[in-house]
Amino acid sequence: MPLFGKTRRSGQQKETTPQPLFEEVTSQEFSLKLSYSAKSSEGVRLKAGPAMVARLASMLDGYVKGLSELVEPVPPEMVSATPFIARMPGSAQWLQYHHKRSPVTRHALVVLESVDAVDMAFETLACGLLDGETDTLGYPDYNAIVGGVASHWDEITGDMIVRAVVGWGGKGARGDTDRNAAHLLAGLFNNIRADTNAVGTVPAERPVAAAGPGGAVCAHCGFDSGHERVFYCLKCGMRLQRG
Ligand SMILES: [Zn+2]
């Protein structure tokens, strides 16, 4: 005897008059608009010297409110990590990796990575709160400006390339934020240029790793630069070994 598919005998079916279908129903609207923005300066070329990475934090002097934090490039297995929670498992990996950082730093990474203003696969970021306030949990308001300086190593010369980068955004915008961000960007850029090792500026474009293997893989950090004609690792700055 079948358990399912029992049918009623037609004699038991109730006669119903069809209800008219609603073309429109009364509704309540809900939405969330998030908007992130960032600005980057040109790069400044710095001759390599001792403790170069440690000097990045000092380039925020006069502009950072409170502490700054240094975020080094992520390990190779982290390159697909993303701050977007809609993209599991990359977001779980991202949170786990960055969970010990300050709320300001995590916010800065979300803003700057969202709009592609930094590439943590090979860049080092010294960042902090530059303008505005934080809430009681330490997270910046939507009109706060975060950022600092981002650096990578020039693949050909081994120089350090440093640029100023600022970002803001969230649930809303304020009219003067863009202008304040431009002012902060200029101040940070001047700090970078004032470094004793600074030798000139370079266009803002960042190196793009070529698709697929076949480039020069760094023996120190495992980063694949993706090009053949490189001499230094753009992630860690070590001279590449040639086989
Ligand atoms: Zn390396």
Coordinates of N, CA and C and ligand atoms in Angstrom, one line a residue:
M1 N 0.8 -1.2 0.0 CA 0.0 0.0 0.0 C 0.9 1.2 0.0
P2 N 0.6 2.1 -1.0 CA 1.5 3.3 -1.0 C 1.3 4.3 0.1
L3 N 2.3 4.9 0.6 CA 2.2 5.8 1.7 C 1.8 7.2 1.3
F4 N 2.2 7.5 0.1 CA 1.9 8.8 -0.5 C 1.0 8.7 -1.7
G5 N 0.6 9.9 -2.1 CA -0.2 9.9 -3.4 C -1.6 9.5 -3.2
K6 N -2.1 9.5 -2.0 CA -3.5 9.2 -1.8 C -4.4 10.3 -2.4
T7 N -5.3 9.9 -3.2 CA -6.1 10.9 -3.9 C -7.5 10.9 -3.3
R8 N -8.1 12.1 -3.3 CA -9.5 12.2 -2.8 C -10.4 11.7 -3.9
R9 N -11.5 11.2 -3.5 CA -12.5 10.9 -4.5 C -13.2 12.2 -4.9
S10 N -13.5 12.3 -6.2 CA -14.0 13.6 -6.7 C -15.2 14.1 -6.0
G11 N -16.0 13.2 -5.4 CA -17.2 13.6 -4.8 C -17.0 14.4 -3.5
Q12 N -15.7 14.3 -2.9 CA -15.5 15.0 -1.7 C -14.9 16.4 -1.9
Q13 N -14.5 16.7 -3.2 CA -13.9 18.0 -3.5 C -14.9 19.1 -3.3
K14 N -14.3 20.2 -2.6 CA -15.2 21.3 -2.2 C -15.2 22.3 -3.4
E15 N -16.3 22.9 -3.7 CA -16.5 23.9 -4.7 C -16.0 25.2 -4.2
T16 N -15.0 25.9 -4.8 CA -14.5 27.2 -4.4 C -14.6 28.2 -5.5
T17 N -14.9 29.4 -5.1 CA -14.8 30.5 -6.1 C -13.4 31.0 -6.1
P18 N -12.8 31.2 -7.3 CA -11.4 31.7 -7.4 C -11.3 33.1 -6.9
Q19 N -10.2 33.4 -6.0 CA -10.0 34.7 -5.5 C -9.3 35.5 -6.6
P20 N -9.6 36.8 -6.8 CA -8.8 37.6 -7.7 C -7.4 37.8 -7.2
L21 N -6.4 37.8 -8.1 CA -5.0 38.0 -7.7 C -4.7 39.5 -7.6
F22 N -3.9 39.8 -6.5 CA -3.5 41.2 -6.4 C -2.4 41.5 -7.4
E23 N -2.5 42.6 -8.0 CA -1.4 43.1 -8.9 C -0.4 43.8 -8.1
E24 N -0.8 44.4 -7.0 CA 0.2 45.1 -6.2 C -0.3 44.9 -4.7
V25 N 0.7 44.8 -3.8 CA 0.3 44.7 -2.4 C 1.0 45.9 -1.7
T26 N 0.4 46.2 -0.6 CA 1.0 47.3 0.2 C 2.3 46.8 0.8
S27 N 3.4 47.5 0.6 CA 4.7 47.0 1.1 C 5.4 48.1 1.8
Q28 N 6.3 47.6 2.7 CA 7.3 48.5 3.4 C 8.6 48.3 2.7
E29 N 9.4 49.4 2.5 CA 10.6 49.3 1.8 C 11.8 49.2 2.8
F30 N 12.8 48.4 2.4 CA 14.0 48.3 3.2 C 15.2 48.3 2.3
S31 N 16.3 49.1 2.6 CA 17.5 49.0 1.8 C 18.7 49.5 2.6
L32 N 19.8 49.1 2.2 CA 21.1 49.5 2.8 C 22.0 49.9 1.7
K33 N 22.4 51.2 1.7 CA 23.4 51.6 0.6 C 24.7 51.8 1.3
L34 N 25.7 51.1 0.9 CA 27.0 51.3 1.4 C 27.9 51.9 0.3
S35 N 28.7 52.8 0.6 CA 29.5 53.5 -0.4 C 30.9 53.7 0.2
Y36 N 31.9 53.2 -0.5 CA 33.3 53.4 -0.1 C 34.0 54.1 -1.1
S37 N 34.9 55.0 -0.7 CA 35.8 55.7 -1.6 C 37.2 55.8 -1.1
A38 N 38.1 56.0 -2.0 CA 39.5 56.1 -1.7 C 40.3 57.0 -2.6
K39 N 41.4 57.5 -2.2 CA 42.3 58.3 -3.1 C 43.7 57.8 -2.8
S40 N 44.5 57.7 -3.9 CA 45.9 57.4 -3.8 C 46.7 58.4 -4.5
S41 N 47.9 58.7 -3.9 CA 48.8 59.6 -4.5 C 49.7 58.9 -5.5
E42 N 50.6 59.6 -6.2 CA 51.7 59.0 -6.9 C 52.5 58.2 -6.0
G43 N 53.4 57.4 -6.5 CA 54.4 56.7 -5.7 C 55.6 57.6 -5.5
V44 N 56.3 57.4 -4.4 CA 57.6 58.0 -4.2 C 58.7 56.9 -4.1
R45 N 59.7 57.1 -4.9 CA 60.8 56.1 -4.9 C 61.8 56.3 -3.8
L46 N 62.0 55.3 -3.0 CA 63.0 55.5 -1.9 C 64.1 54.5 -2.1
K47 N 65.3 54.9 -2.0 CA 66.5 54.0 -2.1 C 66.4 53.1 -0.9
A48 N 66.6 51.8 -1.1 CA 66.6 50.8 0.0 C 67.6 51.1 1.0
G49 N 67.3 50.9 2.3 CA 68.2 51.1 3.3 C 67.8 50.3 4.5
P50 N 68.5 50.4 5.7 CA 68.1 49.6 6.8 C 66.7 50.1 7.4
A51 N 66.0 49.1 7.9 CA 64.7 49.3 8.6 C 63.7 50.2 7.8
M52 N 63.6 49.9 6.5 CA 62.8 50.7 5.6 C 61.3 50.5 6.0
V53 N 60.9 49.3 6.3 CA 59.5 49.0 6.6 C 59.1 49.7 7.9
A54 N 60.0 49.7 8.8 CA 59.7 50.4 10.1 C 59.5 51.9 10.0
R55 N 60.1 52.4 8.9 CA 60.0 53.9 8.7 C 58.6 54.3 8.2
L56 N 57.9 53.3 7.7 CA 56.6 53.7 7.1 C 55.6 54.4 8.1
A57 N 55.6 53.8 9.3 CA 54.7 54.4 10.4 C 55.0 55.8 10.6
S58 N 56.3 56.2 10.6 CA 56.7 57.6 10.9 C 56.2 58.6 9.8
M59 N 55.8 58.0 8.6 CA 55.3 58.9 7.6 C 53.8 59.3 7.8
L60 N 53.2 58.8 8.9 CA 51.9 59.2 9.3 C 51.9 60.3 10.3
D61 N 53.1 60.7 10.7 CA 53.3 61.7 11.8 C 52.5 63.0 11.4
G62 N 51.8 63.5 12.4 CA 51.1 64.8 12.2 C 49.7 64.6 11.6
Y63 N 49.4 63.4 11.2 CA 48.1 63.1 10.6 C 47.3 62.0 11.2
V64 N 48.0 61.1 11.8 CA 47.2 60.0 12.4 C 46.7 60.4 13.8
K65 N 45.5 60.0 14.1 CA 44.9 60.2 15.4 C 45.0 58.9 16.2
G66 N 45.7 58.9 17.3 CA 45.9 57.6 18.0 C 47.0 56.8 17.4
L67 N 46.8 55.5 17.5 CA 47.9 54.6 17.1 C 47.7 54.2 15.6
S68 N 48.9 53.9 15.0 CA 48.8 53.4 13.6 C 49.2 51.9 13.7
E69 N 48.9 51.2 12.7 CA 49.2 49.7 12.7 C 49.9 49.4 11.4
L70 N 50.8 48.5 11.4 CA 51.5 48.0 10.2 C 50.9 46.7 9.7
V71 N 50.4 46.6 8.5 CA 49.8 45.4 8.0 C 50.8 44.9 6.9
E72 N 51.4 43.8 7.1 CA 52.3 43.3 6.1 C 51.6 42.5 5.0
P73 N 52.1 42.2 3.8 CA 51.4 41.5 2.8 C 51.0 40.1 3.4
V74 N 49.9 39.6 2.9 CA 49.3 38.4 3.4 C 50.1 37.2 2.8
P75 N 50.1 36.0 3.5 CA 50.8 34.9 2.9 C 50.1 34.4 1.7
P76 N 50.8 33.6 0.8 CA 50.3 33.2 -0.5 C 48.9 32.5 -0.4
E77 N 48.7 31.7 0.7 CA 47.4 31.0 0.8 C 46.2 31.9 1.1
M78 N 46.5 33.2 1.4 CA 45.5 34.2 1.8 C 45.1 35.1 0.6
V79 N 45.6 34.9 -0.6 CA 45.3 35.8 -1.6 C 43.9 35.8 -2.1
S80 N 43.1 34.8 -1.8 CA 41.7 34.8 -2.2 C 40.8 35.2 -1.0
A81 N 41.4 35.6 0.1 CA 40.6 36.0 1.2 C 40.0 37.4 0.9
T82 N 38.8 37.6 1.3 CA 38.0 38.8 1.0 C 37.2 39.3 2.2
P83 N 37.1 40.6 2.4 CA 36.2 41.1 3.5 C 34.7 41.0 3.2
F84 N 34.3 40.5 2.1 CA 32.9 40.4 1.8 C 32.3 39.2 2.3
I85 N 31.3 39.3 3.2 CA 30.7 38.1 3.8 C 29.9 37.3 2.9
A86 N 29.5 37.9 1.7 CA 28.7 37.1 0.8 C 29.6 36.1 0.1
R87 N 30.9 36.2 0.2 CA 31.8 35.3 -0.5 C 32.5 34.4 0.5
M88 N 31.8 33.3 0.9 CA 32.4 32.3 1.8 C 33.1 31.4 0.8
P89 N 34.2 30.7 1.2 CA 34.8 30.8 2.6 C 35.9 31.9 2.7
G90 N 36.1 32.7 1.6 CA 37.1 33.7 1.6 C 37.0 34.7 2.8
S91 N 35.7 35.0 3.1 CA 35.5 36.0 4.2 C 35.8 35.5 5.6
A92 N 35.5 34.2 5.8 CA 35.9 33.5 7.0 C 37.4 33.5 7.3
Q93 N 38.1 33.2 6.2 CA 39.5 33.2 6.2 C 40.1 34.6 6.5
W94 N 39.4 35.6 5.9 CA 39.9 37.0 6.0 C 39.7 37.4 7.5
L95 N 38.5 37.1 8.1 CA 38.3 37.5 9.5 C 39.2 36.8 10.4
Q96 N 39.4 35.5 10.2 CA 40.3 34.8 11.1 C 41.7 35.3 11.0
Y97 N 42.2 35.7 9.8 CA 43.5 36.2 9.7 C 43.7 37.6 10.3
H98 N 42.6 38.5 10.2 CA 42.8 39.8 10.7 C 42.1 40.1 12.0
H99 N 41.6 39.1 12.7 CA 40.8 39.3 13.9 C 41.5 40.0 15.0
K100 N 42.8 39.9 15.1 CA 43.6 40.6 16.2 C 43.9 42.0 15.9
R101 N 43.6 42.5 14.7 CA 43.9 43.9 14.4 C 42.9 44.8 15.0
S102 N 43.2 46.1 15.1 CA 42.3 47.1 15.7 C 41.1 47.3 14.8
P103 N 40.0 47.7 15.4 CA 38.8 48.0 14.6 C 39.1 49.0 13.5
V104 N 39.9 50.0 13.8 CA 40.3 51.0 12.8 C 41.0 50.4 11.6
T105 N 42.0 49.5 11.9 CA 42.7 48.8 10.8 C 41.8 47.9 10.0
R106 N 40.9 47.2 10.7 CA 40.0 46.3 9.9 C 39.1 47.1 9.0
H107 N 38.6 48.2 9.5 CA 37.8 49.1 8.7 C 38.6 49.6 7.5
A108 N 39.8 50.1 7.8 CA 40.6 50.6 6.7 C 40.9 49.5 5.6
L109 N 41.1 48.3 6.0 CA 41.3 47.2 5.1 C 40.0 46.9 4.3
V110 N 38.9 46.9 5.0 CA 37.6 46.7 4.2 C 37.4 47.8 3.2
V111 N 37.6 49.1 3.6 CA 37.4 50.2 2.6 C 38.4 50.1 1.5
L112 N 39.7 50.0 1.8 CA 40.7 50.1 0.8 C 40.7 48.8 -0.1
E113 N 40.5 47.7 0.5 CA 40.4 46.4 -0.3 C 39.2 46.4 -1.2
S114 N 38.0 46.9 -0.7 CA 36.8 46.9 -1.4 C 36.9 47.6 -2.7
V115 N 37.6 48.8 -2.7 CA 37.6 49.6 -3.9 C 38.9 49.4 -4.6
D116 N 39.7 48.3 -4.2 CA 40.9 48.0 -4.9 C 42.0 49.0 -4.8
A117 N 42.0 49.8 -3.7 CA 43.0 50.8 -3.6 C 44.3 50.3 -3.0
V118 N 44.3 49.1 -2.4 CA 45.5 48.4 -2.0 C 45.4 47.0 -2.4
D119 N 46.6 46.3 -2.6 CA 46.6 44.9 -2.9 C 47.5 44.2 -1.9
M120 N 46.8 43.6 -0.9 CA 47.6 43.1 0.2 C 48.3 41.8 -0.1
A121 N 48.2 41.4 -1.4 CA 49.0 40.2 -1.8 C 50.5 40.6 -1.8
F122 N 50.8 41.9 -2.1 CA 52.3 42.3 -2.1 C 52.5 43.6 -1.4
E123 N 51.5 44.3 -1.0 CA 51.8 45.7 -0.4 C 51.8 45.6 1.1
T124 N 52.6 46.5 1.7 CA 52.6 46.7 3.1 C 51.8 48.0 3.4
L125 N 51.0 48.0 4.4 CA 50.1 49.2 4.7 C 50.4 49.6 6.1
A126 N 50.7 50.9 6.3 CA 50.8 51.5 7.6 C 49.6 52.4 7.7
C127 N 48.6 52.1 8.6 CA 47.4 52.9 8.5 C 46.9 53.2 9.9
G128 N 45.9 54.1 10.0 CA 45.3 54.6 11.2 C 44.1 55.5 10.9
L129 N 43.5 56.0 12.0 CA 42.4 57.0 11.8 C 43.0 58.3 11.5
L130 N 42.6 59.0 10.5 CA 43.1 60.2 10.1 C 42.2 61.4 10.4
D131 N 40.9 61.2 10.3 CA 39.9 62.2 10.6 C 38.6 61.6 11.1
G132 N 37.9 62.3 11.9 CA 36.6 61.8 12.4 C 36.7 61.1 13.7
E133 N 35.6 60.4 14.0 CA 35.5 59.8 15.3 C 35.3 58.3 15.2
T134 N 35.5 57.6 16.3 CA 35.1 56.1 16.3 C 33.9 56.0 17.3
D135 N 33.2 54.9 17.1 CA 32.1 54.6 18.0 C 32.6 54.0 19.3
T136 N 31.7 53.6 20.2 CA 32.1 53.0 21.5 C 32.9 51.7 21.4
L137 N 32.7 51.0 20.3 CA 33.5 49.8 20.0 C 34.8 50.0 19.3
G138 N 35.0 51.3 18.9 CA 36.3 51.6 18.3 C 36.2 51.6 16.8
Y139 N 35.0 51.4 16.2 CA 34.9 51.4 14.7 C 34.7 52.8 14.2
P140 N 35.4 53.2 13.1 CA 35.2 54.6 12.6 C 33.8 54.8 12.1
D141 N 33.4 56.1 12.2 CA 32.1 56.5 11.7 C 32.2 56.5 10.1
Y142 N 31.0 56.6 9.5 CA 31.0 56.7 8.0 C 31.7 57.9 7.5
N143 N 31.8 58.9 8.3 CA 32.5 60.1 7.8 C 33.9 60.3 8.2
A144 N 34.4 59.2 8.9 CA 35.8 59.2 9.3 C 36.7 58.9 8.1
I145 N 37.9 59.3 8.1 CA 38.8 59.0 7.0 C 40.0 58.2 7.6
V146 N 40.3 57.1 7.0 CA 41.3 56.2 7.4 C 42.4 56.1 6.3
G147 N 43.5 55.5 6.7 CA 44.5 55.3 5.7 C 45.9 55.6 6.2
G148 N 46.8 55.9 5.3 CA 48.2 56.1 5.6 C 49.1 56.0 4.4
V149 N 50.0 55.0 4.5 CA 50.9 54.8 3.3 C 51.0 53.3 3.0
A150 N 51.1 53.1 1.7 CA 51.2 51.7 1.2 C 52.5 51.6 0.4
S151 N 53.2 50.5 0.6 CA 54.5 50.3 -0.1 C 54.7 48.9 -0.7
H152 N 55.5 48.9 -1.8 CA 55.9 47.6 -2.3 C 57.3 47.8 -2.9
W153 N 58.0 46.7 -3.2 CA 59.4 46.8 -3.7 C 59.4 46.9 -5.2
D154 N 60.2 47.7 -5.8 CA 60.3 47.8 -7.2 C 61.0 46.5 -7.7
E155 N 60.4 45.9 -8.7 CA 60.9 44.5 -9.1 C 62.2 44.6 -9.9
I156 N 62.5 45.8 -10.5 CA 63.7 45.9 -11.3 C 64.9 46.5 -10.5
T157 N 64.6 47.5 -9.7 CA 65.7 48.2 -9.0 C 65.8 47.8 -7.5
G158 N 64.8 47.2 -6.9 CA 64.9 46.9 -5.5 C 64.6 48.2 -4.6
D159 N 64.2 49.3 -5.2 CA 63.8 50.5 -4.5 C 62.5 50.2 -3.8
M160 N 62.2 51.0 -2.8 CA 60.9 50.9 -2.2 C 60.0 52.0 -2.8
I161 N 58.8 51.6 -3.2 CA 57.8 52.6 -3.8 C 56.7 52.8 -2.7
V162 N 56.6 54.0 -2.3 CA 55.6 54.3 -1.2 C 54.6 55.4 -1.7
R163 N 53.3 55.1 -1.5 CA 52.3 56.1 -1.9 C 51.4 56.4 -0.7
A164 N 50.8 57.5 -0.7 CA 49.7 57.8 0.3 C 48.4 57.3 -0.2
V165 N 47.6 56.8 0.7 CA 46.3 56.2 0.4 C 45.3 56.5 1.5
V166 N 44.2 57.1 1.2 CA 43.2 57.4 2.2 C 41.8 56.8 1.7
G167 N 41.0 56.5 2.7 CA 39.7 55.9 2.3 C 38.6 56.3 3.3
W168 N 37.3 56.2 2.9 CA 36.2 56.5 3.8 C 35.0 55.9 3.3
G169 N 33.9 56.0 4.1 CA 32.6 55.5 3.6 C 31.9 54.6 4.5
G170 N 30.8 54.1 4.1 CA 29.9 53.3 4.8 C 28.5 53.7 4.5
K171 N 27.6 53.8 5.6 CA 26.2 54.2 5.4 C 26.1 55.7 5.3
G172 N 26.5 56.3 4.2 CA 26.3 57.7 4.0 C 27.5 58.4 3.6
A173 N 27.4 59.7 3.4 CA 28.5 60.5 3.0 C 28.3 61.9 3.5
R174 N 29.4 62.7 3.6 CA 29.2 64.0 4.0 C 29.9 64.9 3.0
G175 N 29.4 66.1 2.8 CA 29.9 67.0 1.7 C 31.3 67.3 1.7
D176 N 31.9 67.5 2.9 CA 33.3 67.9 3.0 C 34.3 66.8 3.1
T177 N 33.9 65.5 3.1 CA 34.8 64.4 3.3 C 35.8 64.3 2.2
D178 N 35.3 64.5 0.9 CA 36.2 64.4 -0.2 C 37.4 65.4 -0.1
R179 N 37.0 66.6 0.2 CA 38.0 67.7 0.3 C 39.0 67.4 1.5
N180 N 38.5 67.0 2.6 CA 39.3 66.6 3.7 C 40.3 65.5 3.4
A181 N 39.8 64.5 2.6 CA 40.6 63.4 2.2 C 41.7 63.9 1.3
A182 N 41.4 64.8 0.4 CA 42.4 65.3 -0.5 C 43.5 66.0 0.2
H183 N 43.1 66.8 1.3 CA 44.1 67.5 2.1 C 45.0 66.5 2.9
L184 N 44.4 65.5 3.4 CA 45.2 64.5 4.2 C 46.1 63.8 3.2
L185 N 45.7 63.4 2.0 CA 46.5 62.7 1.0 C 47.7 63.6 0.7
A186 N 47.5 64.9 0.5 CA 48.7 65.8 0.2 C 49.6 65.8 1.4
G187 N 49.1 65.9 2.6 CA 50.0 65.9 3.8 C 50.8 64.7 3.9
L188 N 50.2 63.5 3.7 CA 50.9 62.2 3.8 C 52.0 62.1 2.7
F189 N 51.6 62.6 1.5 CA 52.5 62.5 0.3 C 53.8 63.4 0.6
N190 N 53.6 64.6 1.2 CA 54.7 65.4 1.6 C 55.6 64.7 2.6
N191 N 55.0 64.0 3.6 CA 55.7 63.3 4.6 C 56.6 62.2 3.9
I192 N 56.1 61.5 2.9 CA 56.8 60.5 2.2 C 58.0 61.1 1.5
R193 N 57.7 62.2 0.8 CA 58.8 62.9 0.0 C 59.9 63.5 0.9
A194 N 59.5 63.7 2.1 CA 60.5 64.3 3.1 C 61.5 63.2 3.6
D195 N 61.2 61.9 3.3 CA 62.1 60.9 3.8 C 63.5 61.1 3.2
T196 N 64.5 60.8 4.0 CA 65.9 61.1 3.5 C 66.2 60.2 2.4
N197 N 65.6 59.1 2.2 CA 65.9 58.2 1.1 C 65.1 58.4 -0.2
A198 N 64.2 59.4 -0.1 CA 63.3 59.7 -1.3 C 64.2 60.2 -2.4
V199 N 64.0 59.7 -3.7 CA 64.7 60.2 -4.8 C 63.8 60.6 -6.0
G200 N 62.5 60.5 -5.9 CA 61.7 61.0 -7.0 C 60.3 60.3 -6.9
T201 N 59.5 60.7 -7.8 CA 58.1 60.2 -7.9 C 57.9 59.3 -9.1
V202 N 57.0 58.4 -8.9 CA 56.6 57.4 -10.0 C 55.1 57.4 -10.2
P203 N 54.6 57.1 -11.4 CA 53.1 57.1 -11.6 C 52.5 56.2 -10.6
A204 N 51.2 56.4 -10.4 CA 50.4 55.7 -9.3 C 50.2 54.2 -9.7
E205 N 50.3 53.9 -11.0 CA 49.9 52.5 -11.3 C 50.8 51.4 -10.6
R206 N 50.2 50.4 -10.1 CA 50.8 49.4 -9.4 C 51.2 48.2 -10.3
P207 N 52.2 47.4 -10.0 CA 52.5 46.2 -10.8 C 51.3 45.2 -10.8
V208 N 51.1 44.6 -12.0 CA 50.0 43.6 -12.1 C 50.7 42.3 -12.4
A209 N 50.5 41.3 -11.5 CA 51.1 40.0 -11.8 C 50.5 39.4 -13.0
A210 N 51.4 38.9 -13.9 CA 50.9 38.2 -15.1 C 50.1 37.0 -14.8
A211 N 49.1 36.6 -15.6 CA 48.3 35.4 -15.3 C 49.1 34.2 -15.5
G212 N 48.9 33.2 -14.7 CA 49.6 31.9 -14.8 C 51.0 31.9 -14.3
P213 N 51.5 30.7 -14.1 CA 52.8 30.5 -13.6 C 53.9 30.8 -14.7
G214 N 55.1 30.7 -14.4 CA 56.2 30.9 -15.3 C 57.0 32.1 -15.0
G215 N 56.6 32.9 -14.0 CA 57.4 34.0 -13.6 C 58.4 33.7 -12.6
A216 N 58.9 34.7 -11.9 CA 60.0 34.4 -10.9 C 59.3 34.3 -9.5
V217 N 59.5 33.1 -9.0 CA 59.0 32.8 -7.6 C 60.1 33.1 -6.6
C218 N 59.7 33.9 -5.6 CA 60.7 34.3 -4.6 C 61.0 33.1 -3.7
A219 N 62.3 32.9 -3.4 CA 62.7 31.8 -2.6 C 62.4 32.1 -1.1
H220 N 62.3 33.4 -0.8 CA 62.1 33.8 0.6 C 60.6 33.8 1.1
C221 N 59.7 34.3 0.2 CA 58.3 34.4 0.7 C 57.4 33.6 -0.2
G222 N 57.9 33.1 -1.3 CA 57.0 32.3 -2.2 C 56.1 33.1 -3.2
F223 N 56.3 34.4 -3.2 CA 55.5 35.2 -4.1 C 55.9 35.0 -5.5
D224 N 54.9 34.8 -6.4 CA 55.2 34.7 -7.8 C 54.9 36.0 -8.5
S225 N 56.0 36.7 -8.9 CA 55.9 38.0 -9.5 C 55.3 37.9 -10.9
G226 N 55.3 36.7 -11.5 CA 54.5 36.6 -12.8 C 55.2 37.1 -14.0
H227 N 56.4 37.7 -13.8 CA 57.1 38.2 -15.0 C 58.5 37.6 -15.0
E228 N 59.2 37.5 -16.1 CA 60.5 36.9 -16.2 C 61.6 37.9 -15.9
R229 N 61.4 39.2 -16.3 CA 62.5 40.1 -16.2 C 62.4 40.9 -14.9
V230 N 62.4 40.3 -13.8 CA 62.4 41.0 -12.5 C 63.6 40.5 -11.7
F231 N 64.2 41.4 -10.9 CA 65.3 41.1 -10.1 C 65.1 41.0 -8.6
Y232 N 64.0 41.7 -8.2 CA 63.7 41.8 -6.8 C 62.2 41.4 -6.6
C233 N 61.9 40.7 -5.4 CA 60.6 40.3 -5.1 C 59.8 41.6 -4.7
L234 N 58.7 41.8 -5.4 CA 57.9 43.1 -5.1 C 57.2 43.0 -3.8
K235 N 57.1 41.8 -3.2 CA 56.4 41.6 -1.9 C 57.4 41.8 -0.7
C236 N 58.6 41.1 -0.8 CA 59.5 41.2 0.4 C 60.8 41.9 0.1
G237 N 61.0 42.3 -1.2 CA 62.2 43.1 -1.5 C 63.5 42.3 -1.6
M238 N 63.5 41.0 -1.5 CA 64.7 40.2 -1.5 C 65.1 40.0 -3.0
R239 N 66.4 40.0 -3.3 CA 66.9 39.7 -4.6 C 66.5 38.3 -5.0
L240 N 66.0 38.1 -6.2 CA 65.6 36.8 -6.7 C 66.8 36.0 -7.2
Q241 N 66.7 34.7 -6.8 CA 67.8 33.8 -7.3 C 67.5 33.4 -8.7
R242 N 68.5 33.3 -9.5 CA 68.3 32.8 -10.9 C 68.9 31.4 -11.0
G243 N 68.1 30.5 -11.6 CA 68.6 29.1 -11.7 C 69.6 28.9 -12.8
Ligands
ZN1 ZN 59.6 37.6 -1.6

